mmCIF file of C-alpha atoms in Angstrom:
data_model
loop_
_atom_site.group_PDB
_atom_site.id
_atom_site.type_symbol
_atom_site.label_atom_id
_atom_site.label_comp_id
_atom_site.label_asym_id
_atom_site.label_seq_id
_atom_site.Cartn_x
_atom_site.Cartn_y
_atom_site.Cartn_z
ATOM 1 C CA MET A 55 24.079 -2.108 14.462
ATOM 2 C CA PHE A 56 20.926 -1.859 12.013
ATOM 3 C CA ASP A 57 18.688 -5.191 11.718
ATOM 4 C CA PRO A 58 16.153 -5.377 8.742
ATOM 5 C CA ALA A 59 14.301 -7.760 10.760
ATOM 6 C CA SER A 60 13.837 -5.014 13.469
ATOM 7 C CA LEU A 61 11.307 -3.157 10.611
ATOM 8 C CA LYS A 62 7.120 -3.624 11.152
ATOM 9 C CA TYR A 63 6.394 -6.707 7.768
ATOM 10 C CA ASP A 64 2.864 -6.381 6.977
ATOM 11 C CA ALA A 65 1.150 -10.463 7.187
ATOM 12 C CA ASN A 66 2.878 -11.250 4.011
ATOM 13 C CA GLY A 67 6.428 -9.544 5.296
ATOM 14 C CA LEU A 68 6.206 -6.838 3.193
ATOM 15 C CA ILE A 69 7.039 -2.740 4.066
ATOM 16 C CA PRO A 70 6.550 0.110 1.228
ATOM 17 C CA ALA A 71 9.105 1.877 -0.213
ATOM 18 C CA ILE A 72 9.223 4.821 -1.834
ATOM 19 C CA ALA A 73 12.182 5.681 -4.332
ATOM 20 C CA GLN A 74 12.962 9.535 -4.593
ATOM 21 C CA ASP A 75 15.169 11.098 -6.833
ATOM 22 C CA VAL A 76 18.167 12.448 -4.709
ATOM 23 C CA ALA A 77 18.894 15.216 -7.172
ATOM 24 C CA SER A 78 15.640 16.232 -8.570
ATOM 25 C CA GLY A 79 13.164 15.931 -4.732
ATOM 26 C CA GLU A 80 10.622 13.778 -7.606
ATOM 27 C CA VAL A 81 9.346 10.951 -6.366
ATOM 28 C CA LEU A 82 9.586 7.932 -8.569
ATOM 29 C CA MET A 83 7.972 5.186 -7.725
ATOM 30 C CA MET A 84 6.951 2.840 -4.596
ATOM 31 C CA ALA A 85 7.224 -0.122 -4.472
ATOM 32 C CA TRP A 86 7.328 -3.159 -1.550
ATOM 33 C CA MET A 87 11.133 -4.539 0.432
ATOM 34 C CA ASN A 88 10.616 -7.876 2.542
ATOM 35 C CA ALA A 89 13.752 -8.032 5.093
ATOM 36 C CA GLU A 90 16.237 -9.881 2.647
ATOM 37 C CA ALA A 91 15.617 -7.353 0.000
ATOM 38 C CA VAL A 92 16.119 -4.310 2.796
ATOM 39 C CA ALA A 93 19.437 -6.832 3.795
ATOM 40 C CA ARG A 94 20.708 -6.881 -0.567
ATOM 41 C CA SER A 95 19.549 -3.434 -1.425
ATOM 42 C CA LEU A 96 22.116 -1.857 1.612
ATOM 43 C CA GLU A 97 24.611 -4.954 0.793
ATOM 44 C CA SER A 98 24.800 -4.280 -2.874
ATOM 45 C CA GLY A 99 23.990 -0.305 -2.885
ATOM 46 C CA ARG A 100 21.379 -1.294 -6.295
ATOM 47 C CA VAL A 101 17.860 -1.241 -4.911
ATOM 48 C CA THR A 102 15.865 -4.619 -4.868
ATOM 49 C CA TYR A 103 12.416 -4.707 -3.909
ATOM 50 C CA TRP A 104 10.480 -7.855 -3.175
ATOM 51 C CA SER A 105 7.801 -8.732 -6.722
ATOM 52 C CA ARG A 106 4.331 -9.495 -5.554
ATOM 53 C CA SER A 107 3.265 -10.514 -9.348
ATOM 54 C CA ARG A 108 6.657 -12.559 -10.378
ATOM 55 C CA ALA A 109 7.006 -13.068 -6.600
ATOM 56 C CA ALA A 110 11.355 -13.261 -6.522
ATOM 57 C CA PHE A 111 13.203 -10.654 -5.687
ATOM 58 C CA TRP A 112 13.928 -7.742 -8.262
ATOM 59 C CA VAL A 113 16.935 -5.837 -8.829
ATOM 60 C CA LYS A 114 15.607 -2.446 -9.839
ATOM 61 C CA GLY A 115 17.130 -1.760 -14.055
ATOM 62 C CA GLU A 116 19.098 -6.010 -14.156
ATOM 63 C CA SER A 117 16.784 -6.178 -17.026
ATOM 64 C CA SER A 118 16.172 -2.775 -18.033
ATOM 65 C CA GLY A 119 19.700 -1.292 -17.165
ATOM 66 C CA HIS A 120 17.221 1.293 -15.671
ATOM 67 C CA VAL A 121 19.173 1.312 -12.347
ATOM 68 C CA GLN A 122 18.392 3.119 -8.884
ATOM 69 C CA GLU A 123 21.306 3.370 -7.283
ATOM 70 C CA LEU A 124 20.757 3.402 -3.332
ATOM 71 C CA VAL A 125 22.163 6.740 -1.966
ATOM 72 C CA GLU A 126 20.675 5.926 1.467
ATOM 73 C CA LEU A 127 17.638 4.237 3.147
ATOM 74 C CA ARG A 128 15.576 6.687 5.613
ATOM 75 C CA VAL A 129 13.040 4.953 8.269
ATOM 76 C CA ASP A 130 9.913 6.360 9.358
ATOM 77 C CA CYS A 131 8.955 6.439 13.165
ATOM 78 C CA ASP A 132 6.639 3.594 13.024
ATOM 79 C CA ARG A 133 9.374 1.702 11.510
ATOM 80 C CA ASP A 134 6.457 0.631 8.397
ATOM 81 C CA CYS A 135 8.011 2.546 5.446
ATOM 82 C CA LEU A 136 11.172 3.494 4.121
ATOM 83 C CA LEU A 137 11.978 6.372 1.487
ATOM 84 C CA VAL A 138 14.761 5.544 -0.486
ATOM 85 C CA LEU A 139 17.245 8.059 -2.279
ATOM 86 C CA VAL A 140 18.404 7.210 -5.209
ATOM 87 C CA ARG A 141 20.227 8.190 -8.149
ATOM 88 C CA GLN A 142 18.290 6.698 -11.086
ATOM 89 C CA THR A 143 19.430 5.702 -14.566
ATOM 90 C CA GLY A 144 16.706 6.553 -17.074
ATOM 91 C CA PRO A 145 13.201 6.611 -16.258
ATOM 92 C CA ALA A 146 11.882 4.473 -13.199
ATOM 93 C CA CYS A 147 8.154 3.874 -15.035
ATOM 94 C CA HIS A 148 7.882 1.213 -17.006
ATOM 95 C CA THR A 149 5.988 3.458 -19.898
ATOM 96 C CA ASN A 150 8.889 5.145 -20.047
ATOM 97 C CA ARG A 151 8.645 7.440 -18.112
ATOM 98 C CA ARG A 152 11.106 9.160 -15.196
ATOM 99 C CA SER A 153 8.369 8.959 -12.824
ATOM 100 C CA CYS A 154 5.652 6.588 -11.662
ATOM 101 C CA PHE A 155 3.002 9.690 -10.722
ATOM 102 C CA TYR A 156 2.522 10.814 -14.006
ATOM 103 C CA THR A 157 -1.146 10.806 -14.093
ATOM 104 C CA ALA A 158 -2.975 14.333 -11.835
ATOM 105 C CA ILE A 159 -6.375 14.488 -10.499
ATOM 106 C CA ARG A 160 -7.309 17.870 -12.128
ATOM 107 C CA GLU A 161 -10.465 20.033 -11.482
ATOM 108 C CA GLY A 162 -11.930 16.406 -11.949
ATOM 109 C CA ALA A 163 -10.238 14.699 -14.447
ATOM 110 C CA GLU A 164 -6.885 12.752 -14.543
ATOM 111 C CA VAL A 165 -4.322 14.438 -16.819
ATOM 112 C CA VAL A 166 -1.141 13.107 -17.780
ATOM 113 C CA ILE A 167 1.317 15.365 -16.573
ATOM 114 C CA ALA A 168 4.451 13.578 -18.383
ATOM 115 C CA GLU A 169 5.848 12.158 -21.290
ATOM 116 C CA PRO A 170 8.072 8.927 -21.960
ATOM 117 C CA MET A 171 11.294 9.769 -22.026
ATOM 118 C CA ALA A 172 13.447 9.511 -25.519
ATOM 119 C CA GLY A 173 15.757 6.628 -26.721
ATOM 120 C CA MET B 271 -14.294 12.246 -14.389
ATOM 121 C CA PHE B 272 -12.309 10.477 -11.817
ATOM 122 C CA ASP B 273 -14.147 7.958 -10.026
ATOM 123 C CA PRO B 274 -11.905 6.803 -6.377
ATOM 124 C CA ALA B 275 -13.292 3.467 -7.007
ATOM 125 C CA SER B 276 -11.394 3.329 -10.725
ATOM 126 C CA LEU B 277 -8.324 2.911 -8.384
ATOM 127 C CA LYS B 278 -6.510 -0.043 -6.923
ATOM 128 C CA TYR B 279 -7.540 -1.275 -3.194
ATOM 129 C CA ASP B 280 -5.795 -3.816 -0.975
ATOM 130 C CA ALA B 281 -7.838 -6.413 0.652
ATOM 131 C CA ASN B 282 -8.776 -4.143 3.253
ATOM 132 C CA GLY B 283 -9.978 -1.517 0.470
ATOM 133 C CA LEU B 284 -7.107 0.863 1.291
ATOM 134 C CA ILE B 285 -4.658 2.290 -0.962
ATOM 135 C CA PRO B 286 -1.167 3.823 0.515
ATOM 136 C CA ALA B 287 -0.705 7.877 0.231
ATOM 137 C CA ILE B 288 2.553 9.489 0.152
ATOM 138 C CA ALA B 289 2.329 12.974 0.943
ATOM 139 C CA GLN B 290 4.880 15.623 -0.276
ATOM 140 C CA ASP B 291 6.168 18.816 0.882
ATOM 141 C CA VAL B 292 5.284 21.065 -3.127
ATOM 142 C CA ALA B 293 7.471 23.958 -1.313
ATOM 143 C CA SER B 294 10.188 21.641 -0.623
ATOM 144 C CA GLY B 295 10.155 18.257 -2.316
ATOM 145 C CA GLU B 296 10.340 16.584 0.953
ATOM 146 C CA VAL B 297 8.739 12.992 1.783
ATOM 147 C CA LEU B 298 6.496 13.949 4.580
ATOM 148 C CA MET B 299 4.916 10.362 5.772
ATOM 149 C CA MET B 300 2.999 8.134 4.261
ATOM 150 C CA ALA B 301 -0.054 7.273 5.640
ATOM 151 C CA TRP B 302 -3.540 5.292 4.380
ATOM 152 C CA MET B 303 -6.344 6.259 2.620
ATOM 153 C CA ASN B 304 -10.098 4.218 1.390
ATOM 154 C CA ALA B 305 -12.145 5.220 -1.760
ATOM 155 C CA GLU B 306 -14.276 7.489 0.422
ATOM 156 C CA ALA B 307 -11.119 9.190 1.975
ATOM 157 C CA VAL B 308 -9.927 9.958 -1.245
ATOM 158 C CA ALA B 309 -13.672 11.398 -1.955
ATOM 159 C CA ARG B 310 -13.571 13.579 0.776
ATOM 160 C CA SER B 311 -10.006 14.950 0.127
ATOM 161 C CA LEU B 312 -10.345 16.390 -2.982
ATOM 162 C CA GLU B 313 -13.938 17.556 -2.050
ATOM 163 C CA SER B 314 -12.003 19.193 0.858
ATOM 164 C CA GLY B 315 -8.826 20.161 -0.377
ATOM 165 C CA ARG B 316 -7.912 18.127 3.064
ATOM 166 C CA VAL B 317 -6.453 15.687 2.973
ATOM 167 C CA THR B 318 -7.853 12.726 4.691
ATOM 168 C CA TYR B 319 -6.475 9.439 5.794
ATOM 169 C CA TRP B 320 -7.735 6.250 7.267
ATOM 170 C CA SER B 321 -6.654 5.376 10.133
ATOM 171 C CA ARG B 322 -6.270 1.650 10.630
ATOM 172 C CA SER B 323 -5.650 1.549 14.370
ATOM 173 C CA ARG B 324 -8.127 4.056 15.234
ATOM 174 C CA ALA B 325 -10.409 2.548 12.297
ATOM 175 C CA ALA B 326 -11.802 5.623 11.168
ATOM 176 C CA PHE B 327 -10.985 9.023 9.018
ATOM 177 C CA TRP B 328 -8.656 10.865 9.938
ATOM 178 C CA VAL B 329 -8.405 14.208 8.667
ATOM 179 C CA LYS B 330 -4.584 15.481 9.021
ATOM 180 C CA GLY B 331 -4.215 17.865 11.104
ATOM 181 C CA GLU B 332 -8.044 17.847 12.805
ATOM 182 C CA SER B 333 -6.631 18.123 16.646
ATOM 183 C CA SER B 334 -3.186 18.933 16.078
ATOM 184 C CA GLY B 335 -3.800 21.923 13.507
ATOM 185 C CA HIS B 336 -0.986 20.259 11.936
ATOM 186 C CA VAL B 337 -3.466 20.205 8.887
ATOM 187 C CA GLN B 338 -2.271 18.742 4.903
ATOM 188 C CA GLU B 339 -3.588 20.980 1.986
ATOM 189 C CA LEU B 340 -4.271 19.231 -1.062
ATOM 190 C CA VAL B 341 -2.663 21.243 -3.370
ATOM 191 C CA GLU B 342 -2.823 17.776 -5.567
ATOM 192 C CA LEU B 343 -3.637 14.012 -6.126
ATOM 193 C CA ARG B 344 -1.805 12.369 -8.478
ATOM 194 C CA VAL B 345 -1.990 8.506 -9.139
ATOM 195 C CA ASP B 346 0.607 6.226 -10.473
ATOM 196 C CA CYS B 347 0.849 3.554 -13.795
ATOM 197 C CA ASP B 348 -0.678 0.751 -11.396
ATOM 198 C CA ARG B 349 -3.200 3.274 -9.925
ATOM 199 C CA ASP B 350 -1.933 0.915 -6.626
ATOM 200 C CA CYS B 351 -0.601 4.054 -5.048
ATOM 201 C CA LEU B 352 -1.014 7.738 -4.689
ATOM 202 C CA LEU B 353 0.734 10.671 -4.500
ATOM 203 C CA VAL B 354 -0.812 13.888 -2.839
ATOM 204 C CA LEU B 355 1.155 17.069 -3.096
ATOM 205 C CA VAL B 356 0.416 19.621 0.272
ATOM 206 C CA ARG B 357 0.520 22.003 1.781
ATOM 207 C CA GLN B 358 1.794 21.267 5.487
ATOM 208 C CA THR B 359 1.554 23.515 8.655
ATOM 209 C CA GLY B 360 3.666 22.429 11.056
ATOM 210 C CA PRO B 361 5.294 19.588 11.952
ATOM 211 C CA ALA B 362 4.007 16.391 9.599
ATOM 212 C CA CYS B 363 5.174 13.751 11.818
ATOM 213 C CA HIS B 364 3.728 13.044 15.914
ATOM 214 C CA THR B 365 7.359 13.106 17.482
ATOM 215 C CA ASN B 366 6.923 17.125 16.430
ATOM 216 C CA ARG B 367 9.721 16.249 12.964
ATOM 217 C CA ARG B 368 8.612 18.015 10.097
ATOM 218 C CA SER B 369 9.456 14.811 8.670
ATOM 219 C CA CYS B 370 8.235 11.296 9.183
ATOM 220 C CA PHE B 371 11.534 9.505 7.512
ATOM 221 C CA TYR B 372 14.131 10.423 10.189
ATOM 222 C CA THR B 373 16.073 8.086 10.577
ATOM 223 C CA ALA B 374 19.151 7.272 8.047
ATOM 224 C CA ILE B 375 20.883 3.848 7.727
ATOM 225 C CA ARG B 376 24.224 5.086 7.776
ATOM 226 C CA GLU B 377 26.949 2.551 7.764
ATOM 227 C CA GLY B 378 24.950 0.006 9.047
ATOM 228 C CA ALA B 379 23.746 1.808 11.946
ATOM 229 C CA GLU B 380 20.349 4.289 12.328
ATOM 230 C CA VAL B 381 21.032 7.968 12.804
ATOM 231 C CA VAL B 382 18.603 10.564 14.063
ATOM 232 C CA ILE B 383 18.848 13.249 11.269
ATOM 233 C CA ALA B 384 15.974 15.708 12.178
ATOM 234 C CA GLU B 385 14.760 16.890 15.599
ATOM 235 C CA PRO B 386 11.693 18.173 16.832
ATOM 236 C CA MET B 387 10.411 21.487 15.149
ATOM 237 C CA ALA B 388 10.368 24.064 17.592
ATOM 238 C CA GLY B 389 7.879 25.720 19.659
#
């Protein structure tokens, strides 16, 4: 059986979790989980992070409706990073963009490469 | 102009960097950069991390030959996480697997979903 306590957490008890859109392969965001957030994500099928700023569990989309349905959780070789494959409803980013990684560095300058989603 | 110092680093001066295969979309690994590693990656076109265990710059593939050619560096909305799109030569993982995320949690158990690459 998989035990969330078997993962390697940082000094704050957190592990980075990368959310990837299972349909498009797009990397949507990176946020943090503690052991309980990992357990809740697996149990509920709703990706649940730990909000460092609010010091509270953060069921992604709970207030915005932009939920992440957990398709699969993967662990890396060092057991200190997670990849969550998700079905993302709407934008993952608080700026209303699909992905948080909408700024590219091109020829030494920052370029915005994605616009907020409509609606 | 983009300034690596404009990113948000943690208490150790590090920022997580997610490497994604630009051809397949596969998430290959996550490692850490400091501001100088970001600058070196952009200047050299070779993805360069900061090895926390060795406390040294880590030009990916320098010893193994499994280099990561930087195609594009992207910054997330909070400026505290990077996505590097790469052309990966051979395996990204030290276990000789293409990706470090080769362990999936399925029905509560850990399942190895990728084998080491041949050769």
